Short mmCIF file of C-alpha atoms and ligand atoms in Angstrom, two decimals:
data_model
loop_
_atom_site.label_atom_id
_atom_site.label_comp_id
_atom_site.label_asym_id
_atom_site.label_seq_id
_atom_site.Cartn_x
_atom_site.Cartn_y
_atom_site.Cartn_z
CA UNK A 1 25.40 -152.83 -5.12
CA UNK A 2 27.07 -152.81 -1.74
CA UNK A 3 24.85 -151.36 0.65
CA UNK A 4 25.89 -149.85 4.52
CA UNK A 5 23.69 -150.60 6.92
CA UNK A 6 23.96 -148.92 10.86
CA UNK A 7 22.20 -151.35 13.69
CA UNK A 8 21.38 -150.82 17.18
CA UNK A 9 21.51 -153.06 19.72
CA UNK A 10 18.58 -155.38 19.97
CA UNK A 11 17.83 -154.14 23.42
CA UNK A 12 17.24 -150.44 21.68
CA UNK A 13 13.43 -149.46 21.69
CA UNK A 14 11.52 -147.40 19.47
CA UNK A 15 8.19 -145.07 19.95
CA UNK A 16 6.37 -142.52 19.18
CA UNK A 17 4.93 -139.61 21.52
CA UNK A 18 2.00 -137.51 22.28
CA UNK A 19 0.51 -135.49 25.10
CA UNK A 20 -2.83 -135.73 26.53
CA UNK A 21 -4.10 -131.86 25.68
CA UNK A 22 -2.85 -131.92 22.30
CA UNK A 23 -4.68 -135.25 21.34
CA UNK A 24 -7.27 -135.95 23.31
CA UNK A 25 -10.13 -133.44 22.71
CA UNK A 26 -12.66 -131.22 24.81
CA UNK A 27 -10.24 -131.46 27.72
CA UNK A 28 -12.22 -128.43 29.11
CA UNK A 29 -11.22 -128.56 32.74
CA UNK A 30 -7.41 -127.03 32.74
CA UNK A 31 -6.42 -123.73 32.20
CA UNK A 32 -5.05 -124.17 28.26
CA UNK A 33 -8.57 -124.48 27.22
CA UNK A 34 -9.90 -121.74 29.23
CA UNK A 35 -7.01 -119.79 27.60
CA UNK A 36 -8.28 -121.06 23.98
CA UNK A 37 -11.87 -119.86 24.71
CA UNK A 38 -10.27 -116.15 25.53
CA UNK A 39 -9.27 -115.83 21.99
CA UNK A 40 -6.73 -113.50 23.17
CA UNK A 41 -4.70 -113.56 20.18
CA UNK A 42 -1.74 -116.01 21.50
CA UNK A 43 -2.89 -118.91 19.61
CA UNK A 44 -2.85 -119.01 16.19
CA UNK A 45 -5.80 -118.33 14.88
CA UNK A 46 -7.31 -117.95 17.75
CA UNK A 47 -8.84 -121.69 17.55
CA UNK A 48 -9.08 -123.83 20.29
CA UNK A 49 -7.71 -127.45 20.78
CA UNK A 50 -11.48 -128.68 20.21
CA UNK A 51 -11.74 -132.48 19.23
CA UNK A 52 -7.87 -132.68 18.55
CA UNK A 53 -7.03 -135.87 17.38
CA UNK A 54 -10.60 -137.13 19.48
CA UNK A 55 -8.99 -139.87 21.15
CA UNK A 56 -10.93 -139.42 24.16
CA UNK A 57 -14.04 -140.30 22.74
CA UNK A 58 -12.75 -143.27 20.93
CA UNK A 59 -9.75 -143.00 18.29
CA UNK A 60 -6.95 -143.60 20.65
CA UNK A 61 -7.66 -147.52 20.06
CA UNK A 62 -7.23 -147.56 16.47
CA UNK A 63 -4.54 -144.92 16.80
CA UNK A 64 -2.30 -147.74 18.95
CA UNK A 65 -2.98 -150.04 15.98
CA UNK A 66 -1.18 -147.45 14.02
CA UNK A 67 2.11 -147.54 16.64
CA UNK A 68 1.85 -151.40 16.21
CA UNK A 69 1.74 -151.39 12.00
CA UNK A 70 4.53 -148.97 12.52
CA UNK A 71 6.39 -151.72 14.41
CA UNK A 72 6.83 -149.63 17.54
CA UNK A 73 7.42 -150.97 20.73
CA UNK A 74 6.48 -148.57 23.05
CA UNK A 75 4.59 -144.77 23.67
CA UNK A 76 5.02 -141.56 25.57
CA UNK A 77 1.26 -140.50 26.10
CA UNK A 78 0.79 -138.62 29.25
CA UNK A 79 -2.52 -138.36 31.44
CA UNK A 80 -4.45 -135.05 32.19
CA UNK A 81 -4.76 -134.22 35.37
CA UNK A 82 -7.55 -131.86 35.39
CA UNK A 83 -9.81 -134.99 34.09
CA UNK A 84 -8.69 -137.50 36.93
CA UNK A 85 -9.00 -134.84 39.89
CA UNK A 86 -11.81 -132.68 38.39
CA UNK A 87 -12.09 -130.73 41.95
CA UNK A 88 -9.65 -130.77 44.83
CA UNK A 89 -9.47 -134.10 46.27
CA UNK A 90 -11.99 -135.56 44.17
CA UNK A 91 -11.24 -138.23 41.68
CA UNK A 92 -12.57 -139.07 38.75
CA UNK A 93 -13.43 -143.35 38.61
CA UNK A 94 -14.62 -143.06 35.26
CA UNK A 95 -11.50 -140.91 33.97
CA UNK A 96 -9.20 -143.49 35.34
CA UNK A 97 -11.26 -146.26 33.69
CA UNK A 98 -10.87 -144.76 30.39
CA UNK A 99 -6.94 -144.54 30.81
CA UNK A 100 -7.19 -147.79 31.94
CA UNK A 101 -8.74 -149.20 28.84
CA UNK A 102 -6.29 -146.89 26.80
CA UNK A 103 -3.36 -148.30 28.05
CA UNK A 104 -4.33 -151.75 28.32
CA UNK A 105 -5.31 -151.62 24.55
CA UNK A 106 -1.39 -150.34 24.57
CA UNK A 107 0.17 -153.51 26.19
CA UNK A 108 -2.59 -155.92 24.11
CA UNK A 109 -0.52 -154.54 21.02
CA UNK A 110 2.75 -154.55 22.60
CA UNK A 111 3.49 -151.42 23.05
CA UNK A 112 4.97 -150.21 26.51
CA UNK A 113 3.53 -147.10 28.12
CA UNK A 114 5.63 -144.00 29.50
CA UNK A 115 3.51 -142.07 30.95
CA UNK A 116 4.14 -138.54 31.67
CA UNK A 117 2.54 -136.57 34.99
CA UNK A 118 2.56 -133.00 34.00
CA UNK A 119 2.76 -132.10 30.24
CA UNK A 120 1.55 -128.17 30.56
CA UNK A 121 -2.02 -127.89 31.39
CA UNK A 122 -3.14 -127.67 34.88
CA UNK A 123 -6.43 -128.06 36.43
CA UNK A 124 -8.43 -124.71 36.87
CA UNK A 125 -8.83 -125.02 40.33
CA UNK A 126 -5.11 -125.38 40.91
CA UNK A 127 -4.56 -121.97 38.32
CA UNK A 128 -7.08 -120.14 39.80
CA UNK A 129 -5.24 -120.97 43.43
CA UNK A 130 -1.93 -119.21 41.99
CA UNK A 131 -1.02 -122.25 40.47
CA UNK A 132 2.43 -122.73 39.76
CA UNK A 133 3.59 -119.91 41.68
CA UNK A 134 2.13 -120.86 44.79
CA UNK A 135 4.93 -122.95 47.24
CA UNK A 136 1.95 -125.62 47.66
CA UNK A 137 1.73 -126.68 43.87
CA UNK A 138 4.52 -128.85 44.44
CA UNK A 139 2.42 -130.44 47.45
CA UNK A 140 -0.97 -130.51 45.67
CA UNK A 141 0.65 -132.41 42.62
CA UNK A 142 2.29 -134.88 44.48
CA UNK A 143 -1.62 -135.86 46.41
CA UNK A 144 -2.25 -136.49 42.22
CA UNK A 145 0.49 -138.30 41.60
CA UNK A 146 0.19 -140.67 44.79
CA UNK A 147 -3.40 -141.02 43.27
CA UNK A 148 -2.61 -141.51 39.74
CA UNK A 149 0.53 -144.25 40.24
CA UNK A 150 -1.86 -145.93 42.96
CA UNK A 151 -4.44 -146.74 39.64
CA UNK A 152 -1.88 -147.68 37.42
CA UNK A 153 0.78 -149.51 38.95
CA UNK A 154 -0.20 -152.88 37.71
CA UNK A 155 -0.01 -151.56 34.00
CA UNK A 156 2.61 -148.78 34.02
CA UNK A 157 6.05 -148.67 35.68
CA UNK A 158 7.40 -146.07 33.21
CA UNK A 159 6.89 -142.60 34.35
CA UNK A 160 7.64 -139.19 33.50
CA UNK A 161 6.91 -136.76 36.00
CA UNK A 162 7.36 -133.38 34.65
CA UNK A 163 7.58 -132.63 30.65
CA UNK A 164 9.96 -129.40 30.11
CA UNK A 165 9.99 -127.46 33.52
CA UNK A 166 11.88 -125.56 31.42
CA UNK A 167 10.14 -124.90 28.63
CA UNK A 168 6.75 -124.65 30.70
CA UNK A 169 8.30 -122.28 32.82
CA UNK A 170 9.77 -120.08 30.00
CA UNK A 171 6.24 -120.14 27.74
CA UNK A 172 3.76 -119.28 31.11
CA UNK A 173 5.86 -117.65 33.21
CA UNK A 174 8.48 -115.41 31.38
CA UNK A 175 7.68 -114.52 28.26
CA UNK A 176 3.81 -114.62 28.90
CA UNK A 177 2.92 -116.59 25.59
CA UNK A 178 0.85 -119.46 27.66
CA UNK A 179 -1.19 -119.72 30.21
CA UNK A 180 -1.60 -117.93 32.48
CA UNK A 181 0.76 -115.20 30.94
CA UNK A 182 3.17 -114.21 33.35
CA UNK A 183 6.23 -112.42 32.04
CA UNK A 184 8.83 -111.54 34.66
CA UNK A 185 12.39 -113.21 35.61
CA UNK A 186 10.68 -113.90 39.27
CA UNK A 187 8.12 -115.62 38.19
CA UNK A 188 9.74 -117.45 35.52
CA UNK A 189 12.46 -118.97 38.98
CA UNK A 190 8.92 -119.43 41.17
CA UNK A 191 7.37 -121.90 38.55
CA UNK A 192 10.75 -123.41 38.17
CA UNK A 193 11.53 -124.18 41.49
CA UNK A 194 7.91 -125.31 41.98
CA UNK A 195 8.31 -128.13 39.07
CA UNK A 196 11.69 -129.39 40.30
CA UNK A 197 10.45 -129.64 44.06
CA UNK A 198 7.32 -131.10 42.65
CA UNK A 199 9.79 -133.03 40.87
CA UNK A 200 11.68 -134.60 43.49
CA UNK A 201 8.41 -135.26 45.87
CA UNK A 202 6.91 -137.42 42.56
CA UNK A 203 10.60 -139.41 42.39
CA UNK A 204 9.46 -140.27 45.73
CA UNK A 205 6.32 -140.73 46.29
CA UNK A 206 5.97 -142.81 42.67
CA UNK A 207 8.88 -145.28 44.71
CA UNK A 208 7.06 -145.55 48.04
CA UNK A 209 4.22 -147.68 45.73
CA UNK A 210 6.08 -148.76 43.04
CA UNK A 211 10.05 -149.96 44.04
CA UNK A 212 10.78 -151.32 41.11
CA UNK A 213 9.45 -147.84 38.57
CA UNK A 214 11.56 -146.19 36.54
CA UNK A 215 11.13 -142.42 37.17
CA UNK A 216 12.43 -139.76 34.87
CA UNK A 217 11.91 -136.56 33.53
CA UNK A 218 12.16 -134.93 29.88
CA UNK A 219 14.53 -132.42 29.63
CA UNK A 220 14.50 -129.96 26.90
CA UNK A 221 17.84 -128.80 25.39
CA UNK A 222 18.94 -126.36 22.88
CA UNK A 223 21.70 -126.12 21.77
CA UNK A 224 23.37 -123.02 21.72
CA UNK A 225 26.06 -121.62 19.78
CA UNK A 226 27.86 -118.23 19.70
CA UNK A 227 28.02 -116.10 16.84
CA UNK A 228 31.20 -115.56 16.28
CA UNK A 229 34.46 -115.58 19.04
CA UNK A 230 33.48 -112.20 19.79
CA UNK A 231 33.38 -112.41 24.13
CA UNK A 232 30.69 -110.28 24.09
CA UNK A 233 29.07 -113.23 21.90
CA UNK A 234 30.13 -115.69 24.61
CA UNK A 235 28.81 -113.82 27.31
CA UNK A 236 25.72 -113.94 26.25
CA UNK A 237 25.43 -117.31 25.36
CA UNK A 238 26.58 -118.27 29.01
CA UNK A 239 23.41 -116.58 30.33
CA UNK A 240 20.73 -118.10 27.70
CA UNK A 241 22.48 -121.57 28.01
CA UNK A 242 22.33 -121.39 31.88
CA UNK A 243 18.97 -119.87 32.32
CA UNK A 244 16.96 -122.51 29.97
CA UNK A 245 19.58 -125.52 30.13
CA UNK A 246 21.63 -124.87 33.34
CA UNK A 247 19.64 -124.25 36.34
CA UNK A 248 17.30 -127.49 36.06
CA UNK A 249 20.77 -129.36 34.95
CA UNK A 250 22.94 -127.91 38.20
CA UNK A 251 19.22 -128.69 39.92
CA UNK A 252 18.71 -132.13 39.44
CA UNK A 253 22.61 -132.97 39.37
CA UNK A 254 24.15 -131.70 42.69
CA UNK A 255 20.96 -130.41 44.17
CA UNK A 256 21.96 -126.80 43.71
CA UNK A 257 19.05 -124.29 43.02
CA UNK A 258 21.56 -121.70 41.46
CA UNK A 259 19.39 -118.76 39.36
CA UNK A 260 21.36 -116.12 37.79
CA UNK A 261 19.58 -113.43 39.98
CA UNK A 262 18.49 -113.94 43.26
CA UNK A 263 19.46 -116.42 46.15
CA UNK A 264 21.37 -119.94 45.71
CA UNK A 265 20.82 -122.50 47.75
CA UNK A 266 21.32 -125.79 48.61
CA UNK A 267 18.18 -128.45 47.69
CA UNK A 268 19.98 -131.70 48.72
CA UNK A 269 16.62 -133.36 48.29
CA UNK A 270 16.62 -132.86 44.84
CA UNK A 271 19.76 -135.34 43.95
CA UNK A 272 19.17 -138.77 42.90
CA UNK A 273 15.57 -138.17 41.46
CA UNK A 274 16.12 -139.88 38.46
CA UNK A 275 16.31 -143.52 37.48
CA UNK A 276 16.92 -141.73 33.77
CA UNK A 277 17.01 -138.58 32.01
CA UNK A 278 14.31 -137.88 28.83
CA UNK A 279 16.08 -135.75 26.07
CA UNK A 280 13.65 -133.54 23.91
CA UNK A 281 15.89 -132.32 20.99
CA UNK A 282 14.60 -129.55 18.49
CA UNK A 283 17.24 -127.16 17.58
CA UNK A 284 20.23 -124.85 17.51
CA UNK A 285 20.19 -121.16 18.51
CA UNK A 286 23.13 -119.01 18.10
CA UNK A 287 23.46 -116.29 20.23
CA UNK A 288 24.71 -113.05 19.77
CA UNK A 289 25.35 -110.07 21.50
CA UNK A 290 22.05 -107.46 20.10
CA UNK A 291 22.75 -103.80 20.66
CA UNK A 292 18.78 -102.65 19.58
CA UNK A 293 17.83 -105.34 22.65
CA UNK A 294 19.64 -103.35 25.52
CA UNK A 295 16.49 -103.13 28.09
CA UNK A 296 17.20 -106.88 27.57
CA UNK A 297 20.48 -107.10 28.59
CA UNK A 298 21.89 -106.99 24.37
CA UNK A 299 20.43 -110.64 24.80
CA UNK A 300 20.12 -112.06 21.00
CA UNK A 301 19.39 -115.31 19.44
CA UNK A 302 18.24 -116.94 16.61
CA UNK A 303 18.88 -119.13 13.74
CA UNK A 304 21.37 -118.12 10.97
CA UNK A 305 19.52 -117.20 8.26
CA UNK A 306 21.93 -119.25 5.84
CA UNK A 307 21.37 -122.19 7.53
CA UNK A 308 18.02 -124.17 7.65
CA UNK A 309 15.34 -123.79 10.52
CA UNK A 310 11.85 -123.80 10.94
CA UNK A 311 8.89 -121.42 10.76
CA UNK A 312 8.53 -118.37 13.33
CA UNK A 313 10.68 -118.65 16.15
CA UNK A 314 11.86 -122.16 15.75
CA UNK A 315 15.57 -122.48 15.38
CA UNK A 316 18.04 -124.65 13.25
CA UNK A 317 17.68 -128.25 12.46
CA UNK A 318 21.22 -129.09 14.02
CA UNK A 319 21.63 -132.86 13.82
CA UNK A 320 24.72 -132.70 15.71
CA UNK A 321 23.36 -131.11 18.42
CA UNK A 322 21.35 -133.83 19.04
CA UNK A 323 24.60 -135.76 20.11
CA UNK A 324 26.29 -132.92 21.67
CA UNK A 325 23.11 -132.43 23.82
CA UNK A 326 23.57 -136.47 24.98
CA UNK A 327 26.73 -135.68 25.67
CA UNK A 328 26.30 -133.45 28.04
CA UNK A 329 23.63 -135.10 29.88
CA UNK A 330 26.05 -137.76 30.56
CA UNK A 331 28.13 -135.73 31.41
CA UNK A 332 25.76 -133.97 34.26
CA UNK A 333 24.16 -136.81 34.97
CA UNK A 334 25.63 -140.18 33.93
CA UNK A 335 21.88 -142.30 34.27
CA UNK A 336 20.27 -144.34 31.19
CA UNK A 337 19.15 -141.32 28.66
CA UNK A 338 15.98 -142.01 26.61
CA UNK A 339 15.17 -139.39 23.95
CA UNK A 340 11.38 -138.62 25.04
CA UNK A 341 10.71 -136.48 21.90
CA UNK A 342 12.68 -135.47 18.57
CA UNK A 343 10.96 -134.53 15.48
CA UNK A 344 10.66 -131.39 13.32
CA UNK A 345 7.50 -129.27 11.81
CA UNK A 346 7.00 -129.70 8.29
CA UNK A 347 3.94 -129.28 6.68
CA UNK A 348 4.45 -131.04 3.59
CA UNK A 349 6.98 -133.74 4.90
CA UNK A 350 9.73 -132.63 2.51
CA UNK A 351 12.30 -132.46 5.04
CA UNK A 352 11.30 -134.51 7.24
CA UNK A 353 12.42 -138.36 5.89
CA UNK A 354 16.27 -136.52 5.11
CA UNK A 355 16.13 -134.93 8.44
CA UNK A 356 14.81 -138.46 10.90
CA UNK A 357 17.81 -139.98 9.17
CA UNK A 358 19.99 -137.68 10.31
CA UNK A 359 18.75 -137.00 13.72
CA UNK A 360 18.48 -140.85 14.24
CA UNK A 361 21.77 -141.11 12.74
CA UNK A 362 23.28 -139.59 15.69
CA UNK A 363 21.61 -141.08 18.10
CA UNK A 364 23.39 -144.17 16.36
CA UNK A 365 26.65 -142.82 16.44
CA UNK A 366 26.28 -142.02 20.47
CA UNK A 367 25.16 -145.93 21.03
CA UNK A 368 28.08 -146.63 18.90
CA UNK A 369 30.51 -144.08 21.28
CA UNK A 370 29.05 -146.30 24.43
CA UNK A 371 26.24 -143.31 25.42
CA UNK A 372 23.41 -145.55 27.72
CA UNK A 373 20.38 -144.17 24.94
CA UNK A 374 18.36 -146.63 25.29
CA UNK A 375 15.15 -145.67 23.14
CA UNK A 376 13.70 -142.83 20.82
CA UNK A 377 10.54 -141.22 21.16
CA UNK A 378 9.74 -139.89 17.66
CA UNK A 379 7.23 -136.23 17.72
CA UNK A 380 4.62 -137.07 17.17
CA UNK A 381 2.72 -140.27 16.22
CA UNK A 382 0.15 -137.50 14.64
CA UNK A 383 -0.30 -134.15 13.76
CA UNK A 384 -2.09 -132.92 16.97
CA UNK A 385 -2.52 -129.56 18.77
CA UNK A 386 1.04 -127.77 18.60
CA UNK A 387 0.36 -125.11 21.33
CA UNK A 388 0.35 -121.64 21.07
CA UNK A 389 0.83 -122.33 17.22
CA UNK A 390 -2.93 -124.41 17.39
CA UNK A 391 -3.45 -125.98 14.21
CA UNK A 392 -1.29 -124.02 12.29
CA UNK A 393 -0.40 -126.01 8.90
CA UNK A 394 3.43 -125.03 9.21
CA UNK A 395 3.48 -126.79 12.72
CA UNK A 396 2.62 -130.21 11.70
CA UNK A 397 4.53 -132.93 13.12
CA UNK A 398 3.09 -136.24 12.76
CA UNK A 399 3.70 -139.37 11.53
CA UNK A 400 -0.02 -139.36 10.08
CA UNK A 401 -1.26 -136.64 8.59
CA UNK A 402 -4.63 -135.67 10.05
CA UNK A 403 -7.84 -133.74 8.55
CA UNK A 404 -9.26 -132.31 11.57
CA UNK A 405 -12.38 -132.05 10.12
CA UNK A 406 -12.76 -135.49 9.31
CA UNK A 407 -10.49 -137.07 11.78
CA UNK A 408 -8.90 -138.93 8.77
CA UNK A 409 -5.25 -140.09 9.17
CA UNK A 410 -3.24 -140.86 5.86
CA UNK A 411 0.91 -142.07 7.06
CA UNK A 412 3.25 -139.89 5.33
CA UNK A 413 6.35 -140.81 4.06
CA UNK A 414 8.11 -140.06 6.66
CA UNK A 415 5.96 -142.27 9.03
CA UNK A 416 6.54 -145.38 6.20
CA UNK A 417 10.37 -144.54 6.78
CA UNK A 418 10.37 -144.65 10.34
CA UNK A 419 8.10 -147.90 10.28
CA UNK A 420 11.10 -149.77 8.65
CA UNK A 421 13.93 -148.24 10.95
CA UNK A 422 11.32 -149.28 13.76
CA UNK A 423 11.50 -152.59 12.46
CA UNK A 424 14.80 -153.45 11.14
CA UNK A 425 16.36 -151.82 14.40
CA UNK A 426 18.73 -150.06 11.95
CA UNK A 427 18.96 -147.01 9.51
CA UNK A 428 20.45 -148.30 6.01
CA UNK A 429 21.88 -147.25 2.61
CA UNK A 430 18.72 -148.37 0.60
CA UNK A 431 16.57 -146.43 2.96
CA UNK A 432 18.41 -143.46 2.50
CA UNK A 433 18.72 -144.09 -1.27
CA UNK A 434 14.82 -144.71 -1.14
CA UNK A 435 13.99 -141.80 0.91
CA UNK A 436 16.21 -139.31 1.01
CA UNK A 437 19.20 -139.85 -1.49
CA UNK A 438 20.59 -136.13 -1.16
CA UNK A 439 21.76 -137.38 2.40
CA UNK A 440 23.93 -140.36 0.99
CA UNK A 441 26.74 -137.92 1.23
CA UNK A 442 26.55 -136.84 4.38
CA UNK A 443 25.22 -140.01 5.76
CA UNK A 444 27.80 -142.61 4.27
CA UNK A 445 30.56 -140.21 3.78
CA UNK A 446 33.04 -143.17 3.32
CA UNK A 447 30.63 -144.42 0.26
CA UNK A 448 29.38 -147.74 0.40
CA UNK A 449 32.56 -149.70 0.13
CA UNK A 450 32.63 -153.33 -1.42
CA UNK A 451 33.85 -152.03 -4.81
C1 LIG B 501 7.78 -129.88 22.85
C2 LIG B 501 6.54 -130.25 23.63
C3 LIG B 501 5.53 -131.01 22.80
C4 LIG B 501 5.41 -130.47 21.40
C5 LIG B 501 6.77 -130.34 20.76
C6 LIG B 501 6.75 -129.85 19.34
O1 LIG B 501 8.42 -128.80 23.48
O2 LIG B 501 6.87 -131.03 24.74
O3 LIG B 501 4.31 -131.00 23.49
O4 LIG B 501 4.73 -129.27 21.43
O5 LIG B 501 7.58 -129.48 21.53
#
């Protein structure tokens, strides 16, 4: 049988990603764990991260093993602050050491570290000084960062500064769902403004030691949709697509701080702080205009109901989102775009071999249309720690399955599936026949030709 086969361009690289807090394990000195221990009823369960996947105390080493039978070629993993500077100004040798060993057992297996800066915790001694609020976080990170990139520069030269200002920002400082559960629209734009200044000072300060890094940050985007062509609709999706996609966008693009309440102004410092742009791609929302939500300004959004989405609040599985979402970056942007994370929960992996085709699909189809993606970051190597959702079975997202009792990892399907793309650099018909043959359709919608 004829058989259709998409390839990237040999250049193209392929990973996995994690964060330190949700794998590593009794990261006790940042404020998500002290928020665990309150068992305040905002993470499922009301567990705490505990051992996650332990690799602290040993398993990241055969863990990287994993990424190289997987045929990877590099790994987001980011580094916890709250271990390397345990007290203001005071650095942790030993922390650095074991990063150090992490991350050279990384390169021994060929696999190229990005390594992100800030991925939501924070020390407790920054916290407990106001923490993201306060105008000196930006200057306090940056004394980190100078720090951290000073340790690593002979084995890193990949860095992501900040994971999801906008995300963070939304989760701990609007709606009050993470630590340290702020909810107001003032606080939300303080913690912003924070992360993109802190932002800008890393871009800097990262280049100072390092000319020739490549600095970058990871910029969630969903994609929103109206309802219907109802203007009221539109409306409101101009205000929930510019408060979590716009500001940082218009930020980082013309240096233009530009909130929807409150003062604009100009940040001209904040242009040209990227050698590239991370995409983390989820989901669609549509919006809609909700009369019963008028104290929130008739604010609505969600997923369709018809359509399919994930647990709780999570929205649509929108494959072409993914695209229009890289679009758009190049449009704001126009720098090298890697996609730093992309995955979906699924507790049993059902959907999740159809749905990597598809996603990756599109990232094909954007190479293809001349978009500079240069590498995918599949979420996550391993189910880990997923946040305010904890270990919740519905928010599993790895590669591996894990039994967090016995630290046992068994690959899932879905893992064996992305091991081939990994190595064949390609996505084909026999995969999809092999893996997920309901997506033949939709994936080869000319057929397979030959005959
Ligand atoms: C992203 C986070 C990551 C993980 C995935 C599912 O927003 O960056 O840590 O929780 O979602």
């Amino acid at each position: 049988m004829a058989e259709a086969t998409h390839h990237f361009p040999s250049d193209f690289e392929w990973g996995t990603a994690t964060s330190a807090h949700q794998v590593e394990g009794d990261n006790s000195n940042n404020d998500w764990w002290e928020w665990e221990q309150r068992k305040n009823g905002k993470v499922h369960g009301d567990v705490s991260s505990a051992k996650a996947c332990d690799w602290w105390a040993g398993r990241a080493e055969e863990d990287i093993q994993r990424m190289a039978e997987l045929k990877t070629s590099t790994h987001r993993l980011s580094i916890e602050w709250s271990r390397l500077e345990p007290e203001p100004g005071q650095f942790d040798n030993a922390a650095f050491d074991r990063y150090r060993e992490i991350i050279k057992t990384m390169r021994s297996a060929g696999i190229t570290p990005l390594v992100t800066l800030h991925h939501f915790t924070t020390p407790i001694w920054v916290a407990a000084q106001g923490g993201w609020l306060q105008s000196d976080a930006p200057k306090t990170f940056a004394a980190f960062v100078e720090r951290a990139v000073g340790n690593l520069s002979d084995l890193v030269d990949r860095w992501c500064t900040i994971n999801e200002p906008n995300v963070y920002s939304t989760n701990s400082f609007f709606l009050g769902g993470w630590p340290p559960g702020k909810a107001g629209i003032n606080d939300y734009y303080a913690a912003l403004f924070n992360l993109l200044e802190a932002h800008a000072r890393s871009y800097d300060i990262i280049h100072d030691q390092q000319p020739n890094a490549q600095v970058g940050l990871a910029k969630h985007m969903v994609y929103y949709h109206p309802r219907s062509i109802s203007p009221l609709d539109g409306q409101v999706n101009r205000i929930v697509d510019r408060q979590f996609n716009g500001i940082t966008l218009t930020a980082l693009a013309k240096g233009r701080w530009e909130p929807l309440v409150g003062k604009k102004v100009g940040v001209d410092k904040w242009r040209n702080t990227l050698d590239w742009i991370g995409l983390n791609y989820y989901m669609r929302h549509n919006t809609f205009f909700d009369v019963s939500n008028l104290s929130g300004l008739g604010i609505g959004y969600g997923p369709r109901p018809a359509e399919e989405h994930g647990p709780g609040g999570w929205g649509e599985f929108y494959p072409d989102g993914l695209f229009e979402c890289i679009k758009r970056l190049h449009r704001s942007l126009n720098l090298p775009i890697y996609i730093t994370e992309n995955g979906l929960p699924d507790e049993r992996d059902r959907k999740r071999p159809r749905i990597m085709l598809e996603y990756i699909r599109r990232v094909w189809t954007a190479v293809m249309h001349n978009y500079p993606v240069k590498g995918y970051y599949y979420w996550s190597l391993l189910d880990n720690f997923e946040w305010a959702e904890g270990y919740d079975p519905e928010f599993r997202f790895g590669l591996y399955e894990v039994d967090f009792e016995t630290q046992e990892r068994t690959l899932k399907p879905s893992g064996e599936l992305y091991g081939k793309i990994a190595e064949s650099n390609s996505i084909s018909s026999e995969m999809v026949r092999k893996s997920a043959p309901e997506a033949m359709d939709s994936l080869f919608p000319g057929g397979l030709g030959g005959s």
